[in-house]
Amino acid sequence: VFFETASSTIVCTATGAPPNTLQWVNSNGTIINTTASDANSAIAQKGSFDGMSQHINLTIQDGREDEMYTCKVAWGADDFDSDTSIAIIDHPDLIVSGGSLNVYEGNSSTLTCSYFITSTIVPTVSWSFNGNSAFGTRNNSTLGESYYEISSASASDAGNYNCSVSYNNLISSDDSATLAVVSLSVSNTSVSVFFETASSTIVCTATGAPPDTFQWVNSNGTIIKISTTASDANSAIVQKGSFDGMSQHINLTIQDGHKVEALME
């Protein structure tokens, strides 16, 4: 079993006497040459007899197709064949439920690792979180999936998740995903009271990942535009900061208290 785009080498060894014939052929009976072509993604390399044995290597250049290969050996009129099947499989794929790498604080999320499986090929699956072994996962070997479940996301759940798949400890591959736990907070969530002609600022902060949309709107659904001066129709100023690696804020400054308004983020 080889992963797609990977290469690997299989060795056929004839022991006892120098063989008259020592070669690899594919399922069509074509002899594998020493240079791979578009029609044949394998290379054969034959060593010399060392007094005890002689070997011929079959190197699979990439995993673009399944194939049956046969090593043919002949000593005089005695012919011997040995077959080996090459199965090309996909690398594991790690996805997050809903397709988003952002989960809102307190919500649940499931990371799913999909991998190749047959009735006779069942790999070993392991998880890690930020480089440390992660436990509490469950597997569905019938579907070829392993799950890491987060029931109530908190900031400590943010980081890099890795799913590693190993086949008989011979070949392995992995896939990773970085999960962000996001939250939204407002500096004053109660009803704000301002004296007329006074001004005040309310800060809305998004934490965990840069938001795609971040804005203030009034009770009519009108977006408060980012500006440095307020207009007659909009007695508020909005100023948005940049994401600092952990959070981003957007300020709403009420220029004066001449208008009662419900504001929401």
mmCIF file of N, CA, C and O in Angstrom, residues 28-121:
data_model
loop_
_atom_site.group_PDB
_atom_site.id
_atom_site.type_symbol
_atom_site.label_atom_id
_atom_site.label_comp_id
_atom_site.label_asym_id
_atom_site.label_seq_id
_atom_site.Cartn_x
_atom_site.Cartn_y
_atom_site.Cartn_z
ATOM 1 N N ASN A 28 0.209 -6.273 -17.553
ATOM 2 C CA ASN A 28 0.050 -6.480 -18.997
ATOM 3 C C ASN A 28 1.166 -7.338 -19.579
ATOM 4 O O ASN A 28 1.181 -7.594 -20.788
ATOM 5 N N GLY A 29 2.116 -7.754 -18.729
ATOM 6 C CA GLY A 29 3.228 -8.555 -19.210
ATOM 7 C C GLY A 29 4.383 -7.739 -19.745
ATOM 8 O O GLY A 29 5.347 -8.288 -20.276
ATOM 9 N N THR A 30 4.294 -6.411 -19.593
ATOM 10 C CA THR A 30 5.358 -5.531 -20.069
ATOM 11 C C THR A 30 6.522 -5.521 -19.079
ATOM 12 O O THR A 30 6.325 -5.357 -17.876
ATOM 13 N N ILE A 31 7.734 -5.709 -19.598
ATOM 14 C CA ILE A 31 8.922 -5.691 -18.752
ATOM 15 C C ILE A 31 9.185 -4.264 -18.271
ATOM 16 O O ILE A 31 9.147 -3.315 -19.055
ATOM 17 N N ILE A 32 9.451 -4.117 -16.973
ATOM 18 C CA ILE A 32 9.755 -2.798 -16.409
ATOM 19 C C ILE A 32 11.199 -2.446 -16.743
ATOM 20 O O ILE A 32 12.135 -3.171 -16.383
ATOM 21 N N ASN A 33 11.370 -1.335 -17.424
ATOM 22 C CA ASN A 33 12.698 -0.903 -17.839
ATOM 23 C C ASN A 33 13.390 -0.108 -16.732
ATOM 24 O O ASN A 33 12.839 0.106 -15.646
ATOM 25 N N THR A 34 14.576 0.368 -17.023
ATOM 26 C CA THR A 34 15.349 1.106 -16.024
ATOM 27 C C THR A 34 15.021 2.591 -16.007
ATOM 28 O O THR A 34 15.559 3.338 -15.183
ATOM 29 N N THR A 35 14.147 3.046 -16.886
ATOM 30 C CA THR A 35 13.712 4.441 -16.901
ATOM 31 C C THR A 35 12.195 4.475 -16.983
ATOM 32 O O THR A 35 11.599 3.805 -17.826
ATOM 33 N N ALA A 36 11.567 5.253 -16.103
ATOM 34 C CA ALA A 36 10.103 5.327 -16.097
ATOM 35 C C ALA A 36 9.614 6.200 -17.239
ATOM 36 O O ALA A 36 10.196 7.215 -17.572
ATOM 37 N N SER A 37 8.527 5.768 -17.855
ATOM 38 C CA SER A 37 7.885 6.551 -18.903
ATOM 39 C C SER A 37 6.495 6.956 -18.413
ATOM 40 O O SER A 37 6.054 6.561 -17.340
ATOM 41 N N ASP A 38 5.799 7.753 -19.236
ATOM 42 C CA ASP A 38 4.452 8.171 -18.855
ATOM 43 C C ASP A 38 3.526 6.978 -18.692
ATOM 44 O O ASP A 38 2.624 6.983 -17.865
ATOM 45 N N ALA A 39 3.742 5.943 -19.498
ATOM 46 C CA ALA A 39 2.867 4.775 -19.459
ATOM 47 C C ALA A 39 3.248 3.796 -18.360
ATOM 48 O O ALA A 39 2.511 2.864 -18.083
ATOM 49 N N ASN A 40 4.389 4.007 -17.733
ATOM 50 C CA ASN A 40 4.872 3.048 -16.742
ATOM 51 C C ASN A 40 5.592 3.808 -15.631
ATOM 52 O O ASN A 40 6.707 4.270 -15.802
ATOM 53 N N SER A 41 4.910 3.957 -14.494
ATOM 54 C CA SER A 41 5.440 4.784 -13.411
ATOM 55 C C SER A 41 6.334 3.990 -12.475
ATOM 56 O O SER A 41 6.294 4.175 -11.270
ATOM 57 N N ALA A 42 7.132 3.080 -13.004
ATOM 58 C CA ALA A 42 8.032 2.276 -12.180
ATOM 59 C C ALA A 42 9.393 2.160 -12.861
ATOM 60 O O ALA A 42 9.504 2.239 -14.083
ATOM 61 N N ILE A 43 10.434 1.963 -12.054
ATOM 62 C CA ILE A 43 11.797 1.774 -12.548
ATOM 63 C C ILE A 43 12.355 0.488 -11.942
ATOM 64 O O ILE A 43 12.175 0.232 -10.751
ATOM 65 N N ALA A 44 13.018 -0.308 -12.767
ATOM 66 C CA ALA A 44 13.666 -1.533 -12.285
ATOM 67 C C ALA A 44 15.179 -1.337 -12.300
ATOM 68 O O ALA A 44 15.736 -0.820 -13.265
ATOM 69 N N GLN A 45 15.824 -1.751 -11.221
ATOM 70 C CA GLN A 45 17.278 -1.645 -11.127
ATOM 71 C C GLN A 45 17.810 -2.985 -10.629
ATOM 72 O O GLN A 45 17.431 -3.450 -9.557
ATOM 73 N N LYS A 46 18.696 -3.605 -11.413
ATOM 74 C CA LYS A 46 19.194 -4.951 -11.094
ATOM 75 C C LYS A 46 20.633 -4.894 -10.622
ATOM 76 O O LYS A 46 21.491 -4.285 -11.261
ATOM 77 N N GLY A 47 20.871 -5.547 -9.495
ATOM 78 C CA GLY A 47 22.225 -5.639 -8.983
ATOM 79 C C GLY A 47 22.950 -6.848 -9.560
ATOM 80 O O GLY A 47 22.371 -7.652 -10.293
ATOM 81 N N SER A 48 24.223 -6.992 -9.237
ATOM 82 C CA SER A 48 25.005 -8.131 -9.720
ATOM 83 C C SER A 48 24.987 -9.258 -8.687
ATOM 84 O O SER A 48 24.707 -9.039 -7.507
ATOM 85 N N PHE A 49 25.265 -10.477 -9.137
ATOM 86 C CA PHE A 49 25.304 -11.633 -8.236
ATOM 87 C C PHE A 49 26.515 -11.498 -7.318
ATOM 88 O O PHE A 49 27.639 -11.270 -7.770
ATOM 89 N N ASP A 50 26.297 -11.620 -6.009
ATOM 90 C CA ASP A 50 27.364 -11.370 -5.046
ATOM 91 C C ASP A 50 27.982 -12.652 -4.499
ATOM 92 O O ASP A 50 28.685 -12.625 -3.493
ATOM 93 N N GLY A 51 27.717 -13.772 -5.187
ATOM 94 C CA GLY A 51 28.224 -15.052 -4.735
ATOM 95 C C GLY A 51 27.181 -15.867 -4.015
ATOM 96 O O GLY A 51 27.288 -17.095 -3.914
ATOM 97 N N MET A 52 26.152 -15.180 -3.526
ATOM 98 C CA MET A 52 25.070 -15.880 -2.838
ATOM 99 C C MET A 52 23.706 -15.548 -3.434
ATOM 100 O O MET A 52 22.832 -16.401 -3.533
ATOM 101 N N SER A 53 23.519 -14.298 -3.830
ATOM 102 C CA SER A 53 22.199 -13.888 -4.318
ATOM 103 C C SER A 53 22.321 -12.708 -5.271
ATOM 104 O O SER A 53 23.390 -12.092 -5.396
ATOM 105 N N GLN A 54 21.218 -12.431 -5.933
ATOM 106 C CA GLN A 54 21.120 -11.272 -6.821
ATOM 107 C C GLN A 54 19.743 -10.672 -6.620
ATOM 108 O O GLN A 54 18.753 -11.390 -6.454
ATOM 109 N N HIS A 55 19.661 -9.373 -6.616
ATOM 110 C CA HIS A 55 18.366 -8.721 -6.391
ATOM 111 C C HIS A 55 18.040 -7.772 -7.532
ATOM 112 O O HIS A 55 18.927 -7.306 -8.258
ATOM 113 N N ILE A 56 16.754 -7.507 -7.666
ATOM 114 C CA ILE A 56 16.274 -6.508 -8.616
ATOM 115 C C ILE A 56 15.233 -5.658 -7.893
ATOM 116 O O ILE A 56 14.298 -6.177 -7.284
ATOM 117 N N ASN A 57 15.455 -4.359 -7.897
ATOM 118 C CA ASN A 57 14.570 -3.425 -7.201
ATOM 119 C C ASN A 57 13.487 -2.917 -8.139
ATOM 120 O O ASN A 57 13.754 -2.620 -9.309
ATOM 121 N N LEU A 58 12.291 -2.791 -7.594
ATOM 122 C CA LEU A 58 11.200 -2.149 -8.308
ATOM 123 C C LEU A 58 10.830 -0.899 -7.532
ATOM 124 O O LEU A 58 10.353 -0.981 -6.400
ATOM 125 N N THR A 59 11.077 0.266 -8.115
ATOM 126 C CA THR A 59 10.749 1.536 -7.463
ATOM 127 C C THR A 59 9.511 2.126 -8.120
ATOM 128 O O THR A 59 9.505 2.414 -9.317
ATOM 129 N N ILE A 60 8.466 2.278 -7.323
ATOM 130 C CA ILE A 60 7.229 2.908 -7.810
ATOM 131 C C ILE A 60 7.439 4.410 -7.751
ATOM 132 O O ILE A 60 7.654 4.984 -6.686
ATOM 133 N N GLN A 61 7.379 5.049 -8.907
ATOM 134 C CA GLN A 61 7.703 6.464 -8.983
ATOM 135 C C GLN A 61 6.671 7.342 -8.305
ATOM 136 O O GLN A 61 6.986 8.309 -7.653
ATOM 137 N N ASP A 62 5.415 7.057 -8.488
ATOM 138 C CA ASP A 62 4.366 7.795 -7.797
ATOM 139 C C ASP A 62 3.135 6.915 -7.724
ATOM 140 O O ASP A 62 3.036 5.907 -8.410
ATOM 141 N N GLY A 63 2.215 7.322 -6.882
ATOM 142 C CA GLY A 63 1.041 6.485 -6.649
ATOM 143 C C GLY A 63 -0.151 6.866 -7.497
ATOM 144 O O GLY A 63 -1.222 7.113 -6.971
ATOM 145 N N ARG A 64 0.028 6.906 -8.795
ATOM 146 C CA ARG A 64 -1.088 7.381 -9.605
ATOM 147 C C ARG A 64 -2.030 6.280 -10.069
ATOM 148 O O ARG A 64 -3.042 6.551 -10.680
ATOM 149 N N GLU A 65 -1.691 5.011 -9.815
ATOM 150 C CA GLU A 65 -2.620 3.954 -10.203
ATOM 151 C C GLU A 65 -2.280 2.658 -9.465
ATOM 152 O O GLU A 65 -1.152 2.426 -9.051
ATOM 153 N N ASP A 66 -3.338 1.833 -9.257
ATOM 154 C CA ASP A 66 -3.117 0.511 -8.688
ATOM 155 C C ASP A 66 -2.526 -0.398 -9.762
ATOM 156 O O ASP A 66 -2.763 -0.213 -10.950
ATOM 157 N N GLU A 67 -1.768 -1.415 -9.336
ATOM 158 C CA GLU A 67 -1.124 -2.275 -10.323
ATOM 159 C C GLU A 67 -0.700 -3.591 -9.675
ATOM 160 O O GLU A 67 -0.464 -3.664 -8.459
ATOM 161 N N MET A 68 -0.634 -4.648 -10.499
ATOM 162 C CA MET A 68 -0.076 -5.924 -10.094
ATOM 163 C C MET A 68 1.280 -6.078 -10.776
ATOM 164 O O MET A 68 1.394 -5.929 -11.995
ATOM 165 N N TYR A 69 2.333 -6.357 -9.994
ATOM 166 C CA TYR A 69 3.665 -6.555 -10.544
ATOM 167 C C TYR A 69 4.122 -7.976 -10.236
ATOM 168 O O TYR A 69 3.811 -8.537 -9.176
ATOM 169 N N THR A 70 4.883 -8.551 -11.156
ATOM 170 C CA THR A 70 5.389 -9.912 -10.994
ATOM 171 C C THR A 70 6.898 -9.918 -11.184
ATOM 172 O O THR A 70 7.418 -9.366 -12.157
ATOM 173 N N CYS A 71 7.582 -10.553 -10.217
ATOM 174 C CA CYS A 71 9.025 -10.748 -10.344
ATOM 175 C C CYS A 71 9.248 -12.119 -10.991
ATOM 176 O O CYS A 71 8.786 -13.145 -10.469
ATOM 177 N N LYS A 72 9.911 -12.137 -12.133
ATOM 178 C CA LYS A 72 10.156 -13.382 -12.870
ATOM 179 C C LYS A 72 11.627 -13.785 -12.754
ATOM 180 O O LYS A 72 12.523 -12.978 -13.013
ATOM 181 N N VAL A 73 11.854 -15.024 -12.353
ATOM 182 C CA VAL A 73 13.202 -15.562 -12.189
ATOM 183 C C VAL A 73 13.289 -16.891 -12.930
ATOM 184 O O VAL A 73 12.362 -17.707 -12.870
ATOM 185 N N ALA A 74 14.408 -17.098 -13.632
ATOM 186 C CA ALA A 74 14.604 -18.377 -14.336
ATOM 187 C C ALA A 74 16.043 -18.834 -14.184
ATOM 188 O O ALA A 74 16.989 -18.047 -14.338
ATOM 189 N N TRP A 75 16.195 -20.117 -13.809
ATOM 190 C CA TRP A 75 17.501 -20.788 -13.828
ATOM 191 C C TRP A 75 17.413 -21.875 -14.890
ATOM 192 O O TRP A 75 16.758 -22.908 -14.676
ATOM 193 N N GLY A 76 17.960 -21.651 -16.044
ATOM 194 C CA GLY A 76 17.829 -22.607 -17.133
ATOM 195 C C GLY A 76 16.371 -22.747 -17.539
ATOM 196 O O GLY A 76 15.698 -21.770 -17.865
ATOM 197 N N ALA A 77 15.877 -23.980 -17.487
ATOM 198 C CA ALA A 77 14.487 -24.223 -17.887
ATOM 199 C C ALA A 77 13.518 -24.051 -16.733
ATOM 200 O O ALA A 77 12.298 -24.192 -16.902
ATOM 201 N N ASP A 78 14.026 -23.761 -15.534
ATOM 202 C CA ASP A 78 13.167 -23.617 -14.355
ATOM 203 C C ASP A 78 12.763 -22.157 -14.188
ATOM 204 O O ASP A 78 13.615 -21.286 -13.971
ATOM 205 N N ASP A 79 11.440 -21.899 -14.300
ATOM 206 C CA ASP A 79 10.902 -20.543 -14.160
ATOM 207 C C ASP A 79 10.154 -20.419 -12.836
ATOM 208 O O ASP A 79 9.417 -21.327 -12.432
ATOM 209 N N PHE A 80 10.305 -19.253 -12.202
ATOM 210 C CA PHE A 80 9.597 -18.976 -10.955
ATOM 211 C C PHE A 80 9.038 -17.554 -11.010
ATOM 212 O O PHE A 80 9.708 -16.640 -11.490
ATOM 213 N N ASP A 81 7.820 -17.410 -10.518
ATOM 214 C CA ASP A 81 7.181 -16.098 -10.474
ATOM 215 C C ASP A 81 6.773 -15.771 -9.037
ATOM 216 O O ASP A 81 6.419 -16.659 -8.255
ATOM 217 N N SER A 82 6.808 -14.488 -8.727
ATOM 218 C CA SER A 82 6.315 -14.007 -7.437
ATOM 219 C C SER A 82 5.548 -12.720 -7.686
ATOM 220 O O SER A 82 6.091 -11.757 -8.245
ATOM 221 N N ASP A 83 4.267 -12.703 -7.281
ATOM 222 C CA ASP A 83 3.400 -11.555 -7.548
ATOM 223 C C ASP A 83 3.275 -10.659 -6.313
ATOM 224 O O ASP A 83 3.321 -11.125 -5.174
ATOM 225 N N THR A 84 3.108 -9.377 -6.587
ATOM 226 C CA THR A 84 2.805 -8.419 -5.517
ATOM 227 C C THR A 84 1.831 -7.385 -6.056
ATOM 228 O O THR A 84 1.958 -6.936 -7.203
ATOM 229 N N SER A 85 0.830 -7.051 -5.261
ATOM 230 C CA SER A 85 -0.174 -6.063 -5.664
ATOM 231 C C SER A 85 0.132 -4.727 -5.012
ATOM 232 O O SER A 85 0.427 -4.662 -3.810
ATOM 233 N N ILE A 86 0.031 -3.672 -5.797
ATOM 234 C CA ILE A 86 0.263 -2.322 -5.306
ATOM 235 C C ILE A 86 -1.079 -1.606 -5.223
ATOM 236 O O ILE A 86 -1.777 -1.479 -6.219
ATOM 237 N N ALA A 87 -1.454 -1.168 -4.025
ATOM 238 C CA ALA A 87 -2.683 -0.391 -3.849
ATOM 239 C C ALA A 87 -2.301 1.051 -3.550
ATOM 240 O O ALA A 87 -1.495 1.322 -2.656
ATOM 241 N N ILE A 88 -2.871 1.973 -4.309
ATOM 242 C CA ILE A 88 -2.598 3.394 -4.134
ATOM 243 C C ILE A 88 -3.743 4.005 -3.340
ATOM 244 O O ILE A 88 -4.904 3.880 -3.708
ATOM 245 N N ILE A 89 -3.418 4.667 -2.240
ATOM 246 C CA ILE A 89 -4.454 5.209 -1.368
ATOM 247 C C ILE A 89 -4.277 6.711 -1.181
ATOM 248 O O ILE A 89 -3.189 7.259 -1.375
ATOM 249 N N ASP A 90 -5.360 7.366 -0.788
ATOM 250 C CA ASP A 90 -5.332 8.799 -0.535
ATOM 251 C C ASP A 90 -4.721 9.089 0.839
ATOM 252 O O ASP A 90 -4.822 8.288 1.768
ATOM 253 N N HIS A 91 -4.113 10.257 0.949
ATOM 254 C CA HIS A 91 -3.663 10.721 2.252
ATOM 255 C C HIS A 91 -4.879 11.040 3.122
ATOM 256 O O HIS A 91 -5.957 11.338 2.605
ATOM 257 N N PRO A 92 -4.735 10.992 4.451
ATOM 258 C CA PRO A 92 -5.875 11.340 5.309
ATOM 259 C C PRO A 92 -6.276 12.791 5.115
ATOM 260 O O PRO A 92 -5.460 13.637 4.730
ATOM 261 N N ASP A 93 -7.541 13.071 5.407
ATOM 262 C CA ASP A 93 -8.091 14.417 5.227
ATOM 263 C C ASP A 93 -8.778 14.827 6.519
ATOM 264 O O ASP A 93 -9.711 14.154 6.974
ATOM 265 N N LEU A 94 -8.316 15.929 7.116
ATOM 266 C CA LEU A 94 -8.875 16.413 8.375
ATOM 267 C C LEU A 94 -9.756 17.616 8.092
ATOM 268 O O LEU A 94 -9.306 18.622 7.552
ATOM 269 N N ILE A 95 -11.040 17.520 8.458
ATOM 270 C CA ILE A 95 -11.979 18.618 8.252
ATOM 271 C C ILE A 95 -12.691 18.930 9.566
ATOM 272 O O ILE A 95 -12.783 18.081 10.457
ATOM 273 N N VAL A 96 -13.200 20.151 9.679
ATOM 274 C CA VAL A 96 -13.919 20.588 10.864
ATOM 275 C C VAL A 96 -15.392 20.690 10.514
ATOM 276 O O VAL A 96 -15.754 21.082 9.394
ATOM 277 N N SER A 97 -16.264 20.316 11.449
ATOM 278 C CA SER A 97 -17.704 20.336 11.199
ATOM 279 C C SER A 97 -18.148 21.713 10.729
ATOM 280 O O SER A 97 -17.738 22.738 11.265
ATOM 281 N N GLY A 98 -18.984 21.718 9.689
ATOM 282 C CA GLY A 98 -19.457 22.969 9.118
ATOM 283 C C GLY A 98 -18.477 23.598 8.155
ATOM 284 O O GLY A 98 -18.801 24.582 7.491
ATOM 285 N N GLY A 99 -17.265 23.026 8.067
ATOM 286 C CA GLY A 99 -16.276 23.548 7.135
ATOM 287 C C GLY A 99 -15.557 24.787 7.619
ATOM 288 O O GLY A 99 -14.706 25.332 6.922
ATOM 289 N N SER A 100 -15.888 25.254 8.841
ATOM 290 C CA SER A 100 -15.262 26.464 9.357
ATOM 291 C C SER A 100 -14.199 26.117 10.382
ATOM 292 O O SER A 100 -14.384 25.230 11.223
ATOM 293 N N LEU A 101 -13.082 26.818 10.343
ATOM 294 C CA LEU A 101 -12.016 26.619 11.312
ATOM 295 C C LEU A 101 -12.213 27.505 12.537
ATOM 296 O O LEU A 101 -11.360 27.546 13.424
ATOM 297 N N ASN A 102 -13.357 28.217 12.587
ATOM 298 C CA ASN A 102 -13.692 29.044 13.736
ATOM 299 C C ASN A 102 -14.893 28.444 14.450
ATOM 300 O O ASN A 102 -15.898 28.102 13.823
ATOM 301 N N VAL A 103 -14.796 28.294 15.763
ATOM 302 C CA VAL A 103 -15.933 27.834 16.557
ATOM 303 C C VAL A 103 -16.197 28.878 17.636
ATOM 304 O O VAL A 103 -15.276 29.386 18.281
ATOM 305 N N TYR A 104 -17.488 29.237 17.811
ATOM 306 C CA TYR A 104 -17.835 30.271 18.783
ATOM 307 C C TYR A 104 -17.705 29.699 20.188
ATOM 308 O O TYR A 104 -18.064 28.551 20.442
ATOM 309 N N GLU A 105 -17.192 30.499 21.090
ATOM 310 C CA GLU A 105 -16.979 30.065 22.469
ATOM 311 C C GLU A 105 -18.266 29.506 23.063
ATOM 312 O O GLU A 105 -19.342 30.123 22.984
ATOM 313 N N GLY A 106 -18.189 28.305 23.642
ATOM 314 C CA GLY A 106 -19.354 27.658 24.233
ATOM 315 C C GLY A 106 -20.058 26.698 23.300
ATOM 316 O O GLY A 106 -20.843 25.850 23.749
ATOM 317 N N ASN A 107 -19.785 26.804 21.996
ATOM 318 C CA ASN A 107 -20.402 25.896 21.029
ATOM 319 C C ASN A 107 -19.589 24.615 20.903
ATOM 320 O O ASN A 107 -18.458 24.524 21.353
ATOM 321 N N SER A 108 -20.205 23.624 20.263
ATOM 322 C CA SER A 108 -19.520 22.350 20.037
ATOM 323 C C SER A 108 -18.930 22.301 18.630
ATOM 324 O O SER A 108 -19.362 23.038 17.737
ATOM 325 N N SER A 109 -17.941 21.437 18.462
ATOM 326 C CA SER A 109 -17.313 21.268 17.158
ATOM 327 C C SER A 109 -16.738 19.865 17.074
ATOM 328 O O SER A 109 -16.314 19.302 18.088
ATOM 329 N N THR A 110 -16.768 19.294 15.878
ATOM 330 C CA THR A 110 -16.212 17.954 15.656
ATOM 331 C C THR A 110 -15.195 18.007 14.534
ATOM 332 O O THR A 110 -15.476 18.522 13.451
ATOM 333 N N LEU A 111 -14.000 17.494 14.809
ATOM 334 C CA LEU A 111 -12.972 17.356 13.787
ATOM 335 C C LEU A 111 -13.010 15.917 13.290
ATOM 336 O O LEU A 111 -12.980 14.975 14.091
ATOM 337 N N THR A 112 -13.086 15.757 11.971
ATOM 338 C CA THR A 112 -13.206 14.431 11.371
ATOM 339 C C THR A 112 -11.999 14.143 10.498
ATOM 340 O O THR A 112 -11.655 14.932 9.617
ATOM 341 N N CYS A 113 -11.357 13.010 10.752
ATOM 342 C CA CYS A 113 -10.210 12.568 9.957
ATOM 343 C C CYS A 113 -10.654 11.376 9.115
ATOM 344 O O CYS A 113 -11.028 10.329 9.657
ATOM 345 N N SER A 114 -10.650 11.533 7.802
ATOM 346 C CA SER A 114 -11.053 10.464 6.883
ATOM 347 C C SER A 114 -9.817 9.783 6.332
ATOM 348 O O SER A 114 -8.832 10.444 5.974
ATOM 349 N N TYR A 115 -9.846 8.448 6.240
ATOM 350 C CA TYR A 115 -8.679 7.703 5.789
ATOM 351 C C TYR A 115 -9.099 6.464 5.020
ATOM 352 O O TYR A 115 -10.250 6.021 5.079
ATOM 353 N N PHE A 116 -8.158 5.898 4.276
ATOM 354 C CA PHE A 116 -8.404 4.721 3.440
ATOM 355 C C PHE A 116 -8.513 3.479 4.312
ATOM 356 O O PHE A 116 -7.760 3.284 5.256
ATOM 357 N N ILE A 117 -9.483 2.614 3.959
ATOM 358 C CA ILE A 117 -9.678 1.384 4.716
ATOM 359 C C ILE A 117 -10.301 0.327 3.815
ATOM 360 O O ILE A 117 -11.057 0.645 2.887
ATOM 361 N N THR A 118 -9.947 -0.929 4.041
ATOM 362 C CA THR A 118 -10.601 -2.054 3.375
ATOM 363 C C THR A 118 -10.897 -3.106 4.438
ATOM 364 O O THR A 118 -10.615 -2.922 5.625
ATOM 365 N N SER A 119 -11.469 -4.220 4.009
ATOM 366 C CA SER A 119 -11.800 -5.283 4.958
ATOM 367 C C SER A 119 -10.556 -5.901 5.577
ATOM 368 O O SER A 119 -10.598 -6.496 6.650
ATOM 369 N N THR A 120 -9.412 -5.748 4.901
ATOM 370 C CA THR A 120 -8.163 -6.342 5.400
ATOM 371 C C THR A 120 -7.128 -5.309 5.807
ATOM 372 O O THR A 120 -6.139 -5.654 6.450
ATOM 373 N N ILE A 121 -7.339 -4.046 5.436
ATOM 374 C CA ILE A 121 -6.384 -2.997 5.755
ATOM 375 C C ILE A 121 -7.027 -2.021 6.729
ATOM 376 O O ILE A 121 -7.889 -1.219 6.351
#
